[in-house]
Amino acid sequence: MLEGYVSPYSATAVERVAAADAVIIGRTNCDEFAMGSSNENSAYGPVGNPVDPAKVPGGSSGGAAASVAAGLCHMALGSDTGGSIRQPASFCGVAGFKPTYGRVSRYGLIAFASSFDQIGPFAHDTKDIAALYQVIAGPDERDNTSSHRPPSSPLEAGRKLKIGYYRHCLEHPGMDPEIRGHMEERIEKFRAEGHVVEALELPMADLFVPTYYILSTAEASSNLARYDGIRYGHRAKGAGGVEQTYEKSRSEGLGPEVKRRILLGTFVLSAGYYDAYYGQGMRVRRIIRNNTLETLSRLDLVVTPTCPTTAFGHGHISDPVAMYLQDIFTVQANLAGIPAISIPSGRHSNGLPFGMQLMAKPFDDERLLSIAERFSAA
Ligand code: GLN
């Protein structure tokens, strides 16, 4: 839809990076309109994972993760609506951070699901993540969801932490046994280091992915209505009247996954189903957010695996619902609006890296980054 399109204005995050004297060397590939978990939905073709090009880099910001992992650049920006920074970071063996909703201005970011989207950094290590985050974070008068809250204070040196983990995640049937074993070891190590570790229940975990896909497709169907062949983007030739131009331009210009989501989102917002799906989804989201905040209120952070598996092969997952389940551990942070980072944690016997996810209270971003830095150093 936007092939060859050049935006007439820049994004706040990009302007801030440029103003800090960073050299921007290019744009990175991603799934079409950030919809996907493997980078196979890109109109520009798939990205290979630099660790093993036969494998996907994850998605949707797979190009950004791959470019850092391959050493093409020091850092990259991605966007995370349901895990699109953290999952590719895990698959490519780099760090990736989704800030608190409202920490980074979304001005200039192409909207997918506006109440979930956040821009965030990729880098090899958490120090660089923090440096790039500091440059892009902060209020922006051009995004009225950007927050004026002051930065949180970093972790005091030597302070022991209250760490939670969800038993549910480790017991998940799709969980790779090696990644599970690795996480269990890390949790034991946290205990041995004197941190207070608590096993947590995860109420309604089976509703996370369905709620995310109902609400994010609803928002996407509305956001993507602007690509109609009239305003900008692809316009079908010789379609006839204006209605036919809308239809033909959208049919030609949008890929199958994007169409699937527009159909689903339009359905859940339609008059007869709004209450049963969108309205209900909003109520469930509120409960998930409240539960998440309540759990985090007595902890410094919650740790989970970032993903249940390492990177899979190109073409390996063809069922859309199986692909959606890639996001099983990451969507909670977007549903609740909390900050979450994936840091490289281990290497599987199959040779591929995998990450650990750390989640914290809303606006504890700076504190979370200092914790991630301590864990990475260890
Ligand atoms: N994989 C998720 C999806 O396809 C997340 C995408 C994202 O965070 N942009 O919606």
mmCIF file of C-alpha atoms and ligand atoms in Angstrom:
data_model
loop_
_atom_site.group_PDB
_atom_site.id
_atom_site.type_symbol
_atom_site.label_atom_id
_atom_site.label_comp_id
_atom_site.label_asym_id
_atom_site.label_seq_id
_atom_site.Cartn_x
_atom_site.Cartn_y
_atom_site.Cartn_z
ATOM 1 C CA MET A 1 0.000 0.000 0.000
ATOM 2 C CA LEU A 2 2.808 2.402 0.833
ATOM 3 C CA GLU A 3 5.471 1.090 -1.545
ATOM 4 C CA GLY A 4 7.698 3.970 -2.615
ATOM 5 C CA TYR A 5 5.766 6.410 -0.444
ATOM 6 C CA VAL A 6 7.834 9.163 1.167
ATOM 7 C CA SER A 7 6.312 10.758 4.238
ATOM 8 C CA PRO A 8 6.158 14.584 4.172
ATOM 9 C CA TYR A 9 7.153 14.757 7.848
ATOM 10 C CA SER A 10 9.334 12.834 10.300
ATOM 11 C CA ALA A 11 8.611 11.099 13.603
ATOM 12 C CA THR A 12 9.407 12.615 16.989
ATOM 13 C CA ALA A 13 11.525 9.588 17.962
ATOM 14 C CA VAL A 14 13.524 9.842 14.729
ATOM 15 C CA GLU A 15 13.939 13.622 15.060
ATOM 16 C CA ARG A 16 15.218 13.235 18.625
ATOM 17 C CA VAL A 17 17.719 10.562 17.593
ATOM 18 C CA ALA A 18 18.964 12.748 14.741
ATOM 19 C CA ALA A 19 19.169 15.782 17.049
ATOM 20 C CA ALA A 20 21.367 13.699 19.385
ATOM 21 C CA ASP A 21 23.830 13.340 16.478
ATOM 22 C CA ALA A 22 23.036 9.728 15.684
ATOM 23 C CA VAL A 23 23.637 8.709 12.094
ATOM 24 C CA ILE A 24 20.581 7.068 10.612
ATOM 25 C CA ILE A 25 21.778 4.654 7.958
ATOM 26 C CA GLY A 26 18.543 3.175 6.695
ATOM 27 C CA ARG A 27 15.059 1.848 7.156
ATOM 28 C CA THR A 28 14.522 -1.718 8.332
ATOM 29 C CA ASN A 29 12.154 -4.352 7.051
ATOM 30 C CA CYS A 30 9.099 -5.333 9.082
ATOM 31 C CA ASP A 31 5.823 -7.180 8.731
ATOM 32 C CA GLU A 32 3.222 -5.236 6.768
ATOM 33 C CA PHE A 33 1.677 -2.635 9.113
ATOM 34 C CA ALA A 34 3.544 -4.385 11.953
ATOM 35 C CA MET A 35 1.235 -7.395 11.784
ATOM 36 C CA GLY A 36 3.113 -10.624 12.306
ATOM 37 C CA SER A 37 5.618 -12.533 14.380
ATOM 38 C CA SER A 38 8.035 -13.746 11.719
ATOM 39 C CA ASN A 39 8.675 -10.939 9.230
ATOM 40 C CA GLU A 40 7.189 -13.157 6.538
ATOM 41 C CA ASN A 41 4.311 -10.716 5.958
ATOM 42 C CA SER A 42 6.531 -8.010 4.503
ATOM 43 C CA ALA A 43 5.778 -6.747 1.002
ATOM 44 C CA TYR A 44 9.573 -6.429 0.597
ATOM 45 C CA GLY A 45 10.125 -10.132 1.298
ATOM 46 C CA PRO A 46 11.235 -12.024 4.402
ATOM 47 C CA VAL A 47 14.241 -11.241 6.609
ATOM 48 C CA GLY A 48 16.724 -13.965 7.555
ATOM 49 C CA ASN A 49 17.881 -14.449 11.116
ATOM 50 C CA PRO A 50 21.603 -13.519 11.199
ATOM 51 C CA VAL A 51 22.297 -16.390 13.604
ATOM 52 C CA ASP A 52 20.826 -18.864 11.083
ATOM 53 C CA PRO A 53 19.365 -17.420 7.873
ATOM 54 C CA ALA A 54 17.085 -20.452 7.423
ATOM 55 C CA LYS A 55 15.226 -19.226 10.506
ATOM 56 C CA VAL A 56 12.948 -16.208 10.848
ATOM 57 C CA PRO A 57 14.217 -13.223 12.865
ATOM 58 C CA GLY A 58 10.828 -12.872 14.586
ATOM 59 C CA GLY A 59 8.490 -9.982 13.986
ATOM 60 C CA SER A 60 7.144 -7.591 13.339
ATOM 61 C CA SER A 61 10.299 -5.483 13.863
ATOM 62 C CA GLY A 62 12.476 -8.358 12.620
ATOM 63 C CA GLY A 63 14.587 -6.201 10.322
ATOM 64 C CA ALA A 64 15.548 -3.935 13.205
ATOM 65 C CA ALA A 65 16.542 -6.893 15.410
ATOM 66 C CA ALA A 66 18.428 -8.568 12.566
ATOM 67 C CA SER A 67 20.311 -5.397 11.624
ATOM 68 C CA VAL A 68 21.639 -5.060 15.176
ATOM 69 C CA ALA A 69 22.399 -8.789 15.494
ATOM 70 C CA ALA A 70 24.269 -8.747 12.168
ATOM 71 C CA GLY A 71 26.358 -5.764 13.238
ATOM 72 C CA LEU A 72 25.001 -3.482 10.502
ATOM 73 C CA CYS A 73 24.304 -0.799 13.115
ATOM 74 C CA HIS A 74 24.776 -0.222 16.836
ATOM 75 C CA MET A 75 21.132 0.301 17.657
ATOM 76 C CA ALA A 76 17.768 0.308 15.950
ATOM 77 C CA LEU A 77 14.222 1.431 16.628
ATOM 78 C CA GLY A 78 11.214 -0.842 16.389
ATOM 79 C CA SER A 79 7.580 -0.757 17.386
ATOM 80 C CA ASP A 80 5.849 -3.086 19.801
ATOM 81 C CA THR A 81 2.078 -3.572 19.791
ATOM 82 C CA GLY A 82 1.992 -7.114 21.176
ATOM 83 C CA GLY A 83 5.632 -8.177 21.349
ATOM 84 C CA SER A 84 7.208 -7.005 18.098
ATOM 85 C CA ILE A 85 10.341 -5.657 19.762
ATOM 86 C CA ARG A 86 10.815 -8.327 22.429
ATOM 87 C CA GLN A 87 10.154 -11.484 20.400
ATOM 88 C CA PRO A 88 12.595 -10.584 17.558
ATOM 89 C CA ALA A 89 15.159 -9.523 20.180
ATOM 90 C CA SER A 90 14.830 -12.972 21.753
ATOM 91 C CA PHE A 91 15.097 -14.755 18.384
ATOM 92 C CA CYS A 92 18.153 -12.752 17.250
ATOM 93 C CA GLY A 93 20.060 -12.692 20.550
ATOM 94 C CA VAL A 94 19.900 -8.941 21.204
ATOM 95 C CA ALA A 95 18.130 -6.765 23.779
ATOM 96 C CA GLY A 96 14.813 -5.075 22.974
ATOM 97 C CA PHE A 97 12.711 -2.770 25.134
ATOM 98 C CA LYS A 98 9.038 -1.794 25.018
ATOM 99 C CA PRO A 99 8.611 1.291 27.204
ATOM 100 C CA THR A 100 5.519 2.140 29.276
ATOM 101 C CA TYR A 101 2.624 3.232 27.082
ATOM 102 C CA GLY A 102 2.985 7.013 26.890
ATOM 103 C CA ARG A 103 6.738 7.208 27.536
ATOM 104 C CA VAL A 104 7.711 7.589 23.877
ATOM 105 C CA SER A 105 5.774 9.805 21.503
ATOM 106 C CA ARG A 106 3.970 7.937 18.735
ATOM 107 C CA TYR A 107 3.945 10.995 16.506
ATOM 108 C CA GLY A 108 5.048 9.869 13.052
ATOM 109 C CA LEU A 109 4.646 6.166 13.821
ATOM 110 C CA ILE A 110 2.257 4.464 11.403
ATOM 111 C CA ALA A 111 -0.639 3.413 13.628
ATOM 112 C CA PHE A 112 -1.532 -0.262 13.977
ATOM 113 C CA ALA A 113 -3.430 -0.377 17.299
ATOM 114 C CA SER A 114 -3.087 3.039 18.886
ATOM 115 C CA SER A 115 -3.786 2.040 22.489
ATOM 116 C CA PHE A 116 -1.071 -0.645 22.339
ATOM 117 C CA ASP A 117 1.679 0.746 20.058
ATOM 118 C CA GLN A 118 4.984 1.922 21.526
ATOM 119 C CA ILE A 119 8.320 2.701 19.884
ATOM 120 C CA GLY A 120 11.393 1.234 21.549
ATOM 121 C CA PRO A 121 15.101 0.477 21.132
ATOM 122 C CA PHE A 122 17.115 -2.576 20.102
ATOM 123 C CA ALA A 123 20.801 -2.915 20.977
ATOM 124 C CA HIS A 124 23.390 -5.498 21.925
ATOM 125 C CA ASP A 125 23.424 -4.484 25.559
ATOM 126 C CA THR A 126 21.196 -2.794 28.083
ATOM 127 C CA LYS A 127 23.499 0.241 28.461
ATOM 128 C CA ASP A 128 22.900 1.129 24.822
ATOM 129 C CA ILE A 129 19.188 0.404 25.234
ATOM 130 C CA ALA A 130 19.068 2.896 28.120
ATOM 131 C CA ALA A 131 21.050 5.491 26.163
ATOM 132 C CA LEU A 132 18.736 5.331 23.145
ATOM 133 C CA TYR A 133 15.629 5.194 25.320
ATOM 134 C CA GLN A 134 16.676 8.369 27.145
ATOM 135 C CA VAL A 135 16.962 10.200 23.845
ATOM 136 C CA ILE A 136 13.543 9.202 22.494
ATOM 137 C CA ALA A 137 11.496 9.252 25.752
ATOM 138 C CA GLY A 138 9.602 12.181 27.189
ATOM 139 C CA PRO A 139 6.559 14.344 26.551
ATOM 140 C CA ASP A 140 5.701 15.598 23.096
ATOM 141 C CA GLU A 141 2.999 18.142 22.439
ATOM 142 C CA ARG A 142 2.225 16.394 19.140
ATOM 143 C CA ASP A 143 1.120 13.181 20.923
ATOM 144 C CA ASN A 144 -1.412 13.805 23.664
ATOM 145 C CA THR A 145 -0.981 10.272 25.032
ATOM 146 C CA SER A 146 2.676 11.025 25.790
ATOM 147 C CA SER A 147 3.251 11.409 29.510
ATOM 148 C CA HIS A 148 4.773 14.193 31.602
ATOM 149 C CA ARG A 149 5.697 11.881 34.471
ATOM 150 C CA PRO A 150 9.301 12.368 35.647
ATOM 151 C CA PRO A 151 11.766 9.483 35.153
ATOM 152 C CA SER A 152 11.873 6.835 37.892
ATOM 153 C CA SER A 153 14.985 6.449 40.018
ATOM 154 C CA PRO A 154 17.446 3.696 39.107
ATOM 155 C CA LEU A 155 18.000 0.691 41.339
ATOM 156 C CA GLU A 156 20.097 1.442 44.413
ATOM 157 C CA ALA A 157 23.437 -0.400 44.297
ATOM 158 C CA GLY A 158 23.354 -3.719 46.157
ATOM 159 C CA ARG A 159 19.605 -3.599 46.855
ATOM 160 C CA LYS A 160 17.898 -7.008 46.867
ATOM 161 C CA LEU A 161 14.821 -7.344 44.686
ATOM 162 C CA LYS A 162 11.322 -8.728 44.978
ATOM 163 C CA ILE A 163 10.951 -10.860 41.867
ATOM 164 C CA GLY A 164 7.818 -12.656 40.735
ATOM 165 C CA TYR A 165 7.476 -15.369 38.139
ATOM 166 C CA TYR A 166 4.395 -17.018 36.679
ATOM 167 C CA ARG A 167 4.292 -20.747 37.208
ATOM 168 C CA HIS A 168 1.788 -20.809 34.361
ATOM 169 C CA CYS A 169 4.411 -19.655 31.826
ATOM 170 C CA LEU A 170 6.873 -22.369 32.748
ATOM 171 C CA GLU A 171 4.143 -25.015 32.694
ATOM 172 C CA HIS A 172 2.843 -23.867 29.330
ATOM 173 C CA PRO A 173 2.498 -26.963 27.060
ATOM 174 C CA GLY A 174 4.253 -25.257 24.116
ATOM 175 C CA MET A 175 7.259 -24.375 26.275
ATOM 176 C CA ASP A 176 10.588 -25.672 25.019
ATOM 177 C CA PRO A 177 11.982 -27.919 27.802
ATOM 178 C CA GLU A 178 15.478 -26.413 27.567
ATOM 179 C CA ILE A 179 14.174 -22.860 27.893
ATOM 180 C CA ARG A 180 12.024 -23.966 30.821
ATOM 181 C CA GLY A 181 15.039 -25.584 32.500
ATOM 182 C CA HIS A 182 17.108 -22.465 31.914
ATOM 183 C CA MET A 183 14.410 -20.243 33.468
ATOM 184 C CA GLU A 184 14.105 -22.529 36.479
ATOM 185 C CA GLU A 185 17.860 -22.307 36.981
ATOM 186 C CA ARG A 186 17.800 -18.525 36.746
ATOM 187 C CA ILE A 187 14.997 -18.356 39.293
ATOM 188 C CA GLU A 188 17.005 -20.544 41.668
ATOM 189 C CA LYS A 189 20.001 -18.304 41.110
ATOM 190 C CA PHE A 190 17.930 -15.219 41.996
ATOM 191 C CA ARG A 191 17.025 -16.940 45.278
ATOM 192 C CA ALA A 192 20.629 -17.908 45.931
ATOM 193 C CA GLU A 193 21.668 -14.284 45.396
ATOM 194 C CA GLY A 194 19.325 -13.217 48.184
ATOM 195 C CA HIS A 195 16.443 -11.807 46.164
ATOM 196 C CA VAL A 196 12.913 -12.561 47.346
ATOM 197 C CA VAL A 197 11.321 -14.749 44.687
ATOM 198 C CA GLU A 198 7.599 -15.387 44.541
ATOM 199 C CA ALA A 199 5.676 -17.853 42.347
ATOM 200 C CA LEU A 200 2.592 -16.065 41.031
ATOM 201 C CA GLU A 201 -0.761 -17.119 39.725
ATOM 202 C CA LEU A 202 -1.652 -15.695 36.354
ATOM 203 C CA PRO A 203 -5.419 -15.255 36.319
ATOM 204 C CA MET A 204 -7.085 -15.282 32.906
ATOM 205 C CA ALA A 205 -3.843 -16.107 31.075
ATOM 206 C CA ASP A 206 -5.817 -17.973 28.424
ATOM 207 C CA LEU A 207 -7.671 -14.731 27.633
ATOM 208 C CA PHE A 208 -4.564 -12.616 26.931
ATOM 209 C CA VAL A 209 -4.062 -13.563 23.289
ATOM 210 C CA PRO A 210 -7.807 -13.551 22.349
ATOM 211 C CA THR A 211 -8.316 -10.176 24.050
ATOM 212 C CA TYR A 212 -5.263 -8.737 22.336
ATOM 213 C CA TYR A 213 -6.391 -9.931 18.902
ATOM 214 C CA ILE A 214 -9.987 -8.703 19.340
ATOM 215 C CA LEU A 215 -8.947 -5.228 20.467
ATOM 216 C CA SER A 216 -5.885 -4.759 18.262
ATOM 217 C CA THR A 217 -7.733 -5.816 15.095
ATOM 218 C CA ALA A 218 -10.638 -3.510 15.997
ATOM 219 C CA GLU A 219 -8.237 -0.570 16.295
ATOM 220 C CA ALA A 220 -6.376 -1.640 13.164
ATOM 221 C CA SER A 221 -9.548 -1.802 11.080
ATOM 222 C CA SER A 222 -10.265 1.788 12.051
ATOM 223 C CA ASN A 223 -6.662 3.033 11.639
ATOM 224 C CA LEU A 224 -6.233 1.397 8.244
ATOM 225 C CA ALA A 225 -9.435 2.886 6.825
ATOM 226 C CA ARG A 226 -7.306 5.855 5.705
ATOM 227 C CA TYR A 227 -5.589 3.695 3.054
ATOM 228 C CA ASP A 228 -8.363 4.052 0.526
ATOM 229 C CA GLY A 229 -6.490 4.812 -2.686
ATOM 230 C CA ILE A 230 -7.655 8.428 -2.571
ATOM 231 C CA ARG A 231 -5.638 10.178 0.133
ATOM 232 C CA TYR A 232 -2.263 8.505 -0.310
ATOM 233 C CA GLY A 233 -0.703 5.126 -0.980
ATOM 234 C CA HIS A 234 -1.531 2.760 -3.785
ATOM 235 C CA ARG A 235 -4.348 3.738 -6.171
ATOM 236 C CA ALA A 236 -5.802 1.094 -8.493
ATOM 237 C CA LYS A 237 -5.880 2.064 -12.150
ATOM 238 C CA GLY A 238 -9.086 2.149 -14.151
ATOM 239 C CA ALA A 239 -11.323 1.111 -11.275
ATOM 240 C CA GLY A 240 -14.244 3.295 -12.326
ATOM 241 C CA GLY A 241 -16.141 5.186 -9.606
ATOM 242 C CA VAL A 242 -14.912 6.219 -6.191
ATOM 243 C CA GLU A 243 -16.378 3.175 -4.440
ATOM 244 C CA GLN A 244 -14.721 0.812 -6.899
ATOM 245 C CA THR A 245 -11.460 2.725 -6.473
ATOM 246 C CA TYR A 246 -11.605 2.155 -2.696
ATOM 247 C CA GLU A 247 -12.321 -1.524 -3.161
ATOM 248 C CA LYS A 248 -9.792 -2.238 -5.872
ATOM 249 C CA SER A 249 -7.016 -0.161 -4.282
ATOM 250 C CA ARG A 250 -7.410 -1.906 -0.945
ATOM 251 C CA SER A 251 -7.741 -5.336 -2.558
ATOM 252 C CA GLU A 252 -4.549 -4.801 -4.540
ATOM 253 C CA GLY A 253 -2.563 -2.810 -1.990
ATOM 254 C CA LEU A 254 -3.019 -4.811 1.205
ATOM 255 C CA GLY A 255 -1.567 -8.258 1.947
ATOM 256 C CA PRO A 256 -3.493 -11.299 3.184
ATOM 257 C CA GLU A 257 -2.668 -10.952 6.892
ATOM 258 C CA VAL A 258 -3.654 -7.284 6.907
ATOM 259 C CA LYS A 259 -6.920 -8.128 5.163
ATOM 260 C CA ARG A 260 -7.623 -10.898 7.649
ATOM 261 C CA ARG A 261 -7.212 -8.432 10.501
ATOM 262 C CA ILE A 262 -9.343 -5.749 8.887
ATOM 263 C CA LEU A 263 -12.094 -8.341 8.418
ATOM 264 C CA LEU A 264 -11.819 -9.537 12.006
ATOM 265 C CA GLY A 265 -11.640 -5.996 13.396
ATOM 266 C CA THR A 266 -14.594 -4.810 11.336
ATOM 267 C CA PHE A 267 -16.575 -7.829 12.507
ATOM 268 C CA VAL A 268 -15.924 -7.263 16.225
ATOM 269 C CA LEU A 269 -16.920 -3.596 15.845
ATOM 270 C CA SER A 270 -20.056 -4.259 13.800
ATOM 271 C CA ALA A 271 -23.445 -3.274 15.233
ATOM 272 C CA GLY A 272 -24.670 -6.768 16.130
ATOM 273 C CA TYR A 273 -21.382 -7.958 17.681
ATOM 274 C CA TYR A 274 -19.867 -4.845 19.268
ATOM 275 C CA ASP A 275 -21.032 -5.649 22.791
ATOM 276 C CA ALA A 276 -20.243 -9.344 22.599
ATOM 277 C CA TYR A 277 -16.673 -8.852 21.309
ATOM 278 C CA TYR A 278 -15.265 -5.326 21.421
ATOM 279 C CA GLY A 279 -17.166 -4.214 24.537
ATOM 280 C CA GLN A 280 -16.417 -7.461 26.320
ATOM 281 C CA GLY A 281 -12.774 -7.311 25.197
ATOM 282 C CA MET A 282 -12.456 -3.824 26.715
ATOM 283 C CA ARG A 283 -13.878 -5.066 30.018
ATOM 284 C CA VAL A 284 -11.503 -8.046 30.056
ATOM 285 C CA ARG A 285 -8.576 -5.750 29.252
ATOM 286 C CA ARG A 286 -9.439 -3.588 32.261
ATOM 287 C CA ILE A 287 -9.460 -6.648 34.537
ATOM 288 C CA ILE A 288 -6.138 -7.902 33.095
ATOM 289 C CA ARG A 289 -4.607 -4.470 33.652
ATOM 290 C CA ASN A 290 -5.909 -4.266 37.229
ATOM 291 C CA ASN A 291 -4.630 -7.775 38.045
ATOM 292 C CA THR A 292 -1.247 -7.015 36.517
ATOM 293 C CA LEU A 293 -0.859 -3.723 38.401
ATOM 294 C CA GLU A 294 -1.995 -5.306 41.634
ATOM 295 C CA THR A 295 0.649 -8.048 41.282
ATOM 296 C CA LEU A 296 3.374 -5.564 40.393
ATOM 297 C CA SER A 297 2.476 -3.231 43.259
ATOM 298 C CA ARG A 298 4.211 -5.561 45.738
ATOM 299 C CA LEU A 299 7.152 -6.513 43.486
ATOM 300 C CA ASP A 300 10.071 -4.883 41.694
ATOM 301 C CA LEU A 301 9.585 -6.989 38.615
ATOM 302 C CA VAL A 302 8.138 -10.120 37.051
ATOM 303 C CA VAL A 303 10.338 -12.413 34.940
ATOM 304 C CA THR A 304 9.129 -14.734 32.179
ATOM 305 C CA PRO A 305 10.669 -16.380 29.150
ATOM 306 C CA THR A 306 10.205 -13.914 26.256
ATOM 307 C CA CYS A 307 8.949 -16.697 23.985
ATOM 308 C CA PRO A 308 8.177 -20.387 24.439
ATOM 309 C CA THR A 309 10.659 -21.398 21.693
ATOM 310 C CA THR A 310 13.699 -20.294 19.735
ATOM 311 C CA ALA A 311 13.396 -18.951 16.166
ATOM 312 C CA PHE A 312 11.488 -21.252 13.830
ATOM 313 C CA GLY A 313 12.116 -21.959 10.149
ATOM 314 C CA HIS A 314 10.740 -19.855 7.277
ATOM 315 C CA GLY A 315 7.325 -21.164 6.267
ATOM 316 C CA HIS A 316 7.211 -23.314 9.359
ATOM 317 C CA ILE A 317 4.078 -21.773 10.904
ATOM 318 C CA SER A 318 1.288 -21.434 8.349
ATOM 319 C CA ASP A 319 -1.743 -21.429 10.659
ATOM 320 C CA PRO A 320 -2.505 -17.807 11.623
ATOM 321 C CA VAL A 321 -3.739 -18.773 15.083
ATOM 322 C CA ALA A 322 -0.543 -20.756 15.769
ATOM 323 C CA MET A 323 1.370 -17.622 14.735
ATOM 324 C CA TYR A 324 -0.754 -15.472 17.084
ATOM 325 C CA LEU A 325 0.204 -17.772 19.956
ATOM 326 C CA GLN A 326 3.817 -16.632 19.519
ATOM 327 C CA ASP A 327 2.749 -13.598 21.546
ATOM 328 C CA ILE A 328 1.592 -15.582 24.538
ATOM 329 C CA PHE A 329 4.083 -14.070 27.022
ATOM 330 C CA THR A 330 4.458 -10.624 25.491
ATOM 331 C CA VAL A 331 0.904 -9.257 25.007
ATOM 332 C CA GLN A 332 0.291 -8.818 28.731
ATOM 333 C CA ALA A 333 2.642 -5.817 28.814
ATOM 334 C CA ASN A 334 0.754 -4.133 25.962
ATOM 335 C CA LEU A 335 -2.682 -4.944 27.381
ATOM 336 C CA ALA A 336 -1.596 -3.428 30.709
ATOM 337 C CA GLY A 337 0.590 -0.645 29.231
ATOM 338 C CA ILE A 338 3.605 -1.609 31.368
ATOM 339 C CA PRO A 339 7.317 -1.528 30.434
ATOM 340 C CA ALA A 340 8.950 -4.824 29.414
ATOM 341 C CA ILE A 341 12.398 -5.724 28.137
ATOM 342 C CA SER A 342 13.831 -8.861 26.592
ATOM 343 C CA ILE A 343 17.499 -9.478 27.370
ATOM 344 C CA PRO A 344 19.632 -12.267 25.894
ATOM 345 C CA SER A 345 19.556 -15.084 28.410
ATOM 346 C CA GLY A 346 20.901 -18.275 26.928
ATOM 347 C CA ARG A 347 21.742 -20.350 23.919
ATOM 348 C CA HIS A 348 19.820 -23.481 23.069
ATOM 349 C CA SER A 349 21.556 -26.732 22.093
ATOM 350 C CA ASN A 350 20.145 -26.040 18.601
ATOM 351 C CA GLY A 351 22.573 -23.084 18.497
ATOM 352 C CA LEU A 352 19.880 -20.382 18.651
ATOM 353 C CA PRO A 353 19.630 -17.659 21.281
ATOM 354 C CA PHE A 354 16.648 -16.961 23.508
ATOM 355 C CA GLY A 355 15.711 -14.140 25.835
ATOM 356 C CA MET A 356 14.255 -13.515 29.262
ATOM 357 C CA GLN A 357 11.535 -10.915 29.695
ATOM 358 C CA LEU A 358 11.449 -8.506 32.640
ATOM 359 C CA MET A 359 8.260 -6.516 33.301
ATOM 360 C CA ALA A 360 7.773 -3.682 35.810
ATOM 361 C CA LYS A 361 5.240 -1.122 37.026
ATOM 362 C CA PRO A 362 4.077 1.607 34.661
ATOM 363 C CA PHE A 363 6.656 4.425 34.444
ATOM 364 C CA ASP A 364 9.322 2.347 36.204
ATOM 365 C CA ASP A 365 11.188 2.260 32.877
ATOM 366 C CA GLU A 366 14.475 3.722 34.114
ATOM 367 C CA ARG A 367 14.443 1.443 37.137
ATOM 368 C CA LEU A 368 13.664 -1.593 34.984
ATOM 369 C CA LEU A 369 16.577 -0.729 32.690
ATOM 370 C CA SER A 370 18.971 -0.488 35.632
ATOM 371 C CA ILE A 371 17.767 -3.912 36.852
ATOM 372 C CA ALA A 372 18.219 -5.352 33.348
ATOM 373 C CA GLU A 373 21.720 -3.937 33.283
ATOM 374 C CA ARG A 374 22.562 -5.613 36.570
ATOM 375 C CA PHE A 375 21.172 -8.947 35.372
ATOM 376 C CA SER A 376 23.021 -8.679 32.073
ATOM 377 C CA ALA A 377 26.290 -7.954 33.836
ATOM 378 C CA ALA A 378 25.742 -11.032 35.980
HETATM 379 N N1 GLN B 1 2.839 -10.470 16.646
HETATM 380 C C1 GLN B 1 1.851 -9.539 17.098
HETATM 381 C C2 GLN B 1 0.858 -9.257 16.010
HETATM 382 O O1 GLN B 1 1.004 -9.806 14.980
HETATM 383 C C3 GLN B 1 2.500 -8.291 17.596
HETATM 384 C C4 GLN B 1 2.776 -7.330 16.525
HETATM 385 C C5 GLN B 1 3.410 -6.076 17.032
HETATM 386 O O2 GLN B 1 3.781 -5.963 18.202
HETATM 387 N N2 GLN B 1 3.477 -5.105 16.158
HETATM 388 O O3 GLN B 1 -0.046 -8.506 16.187
#
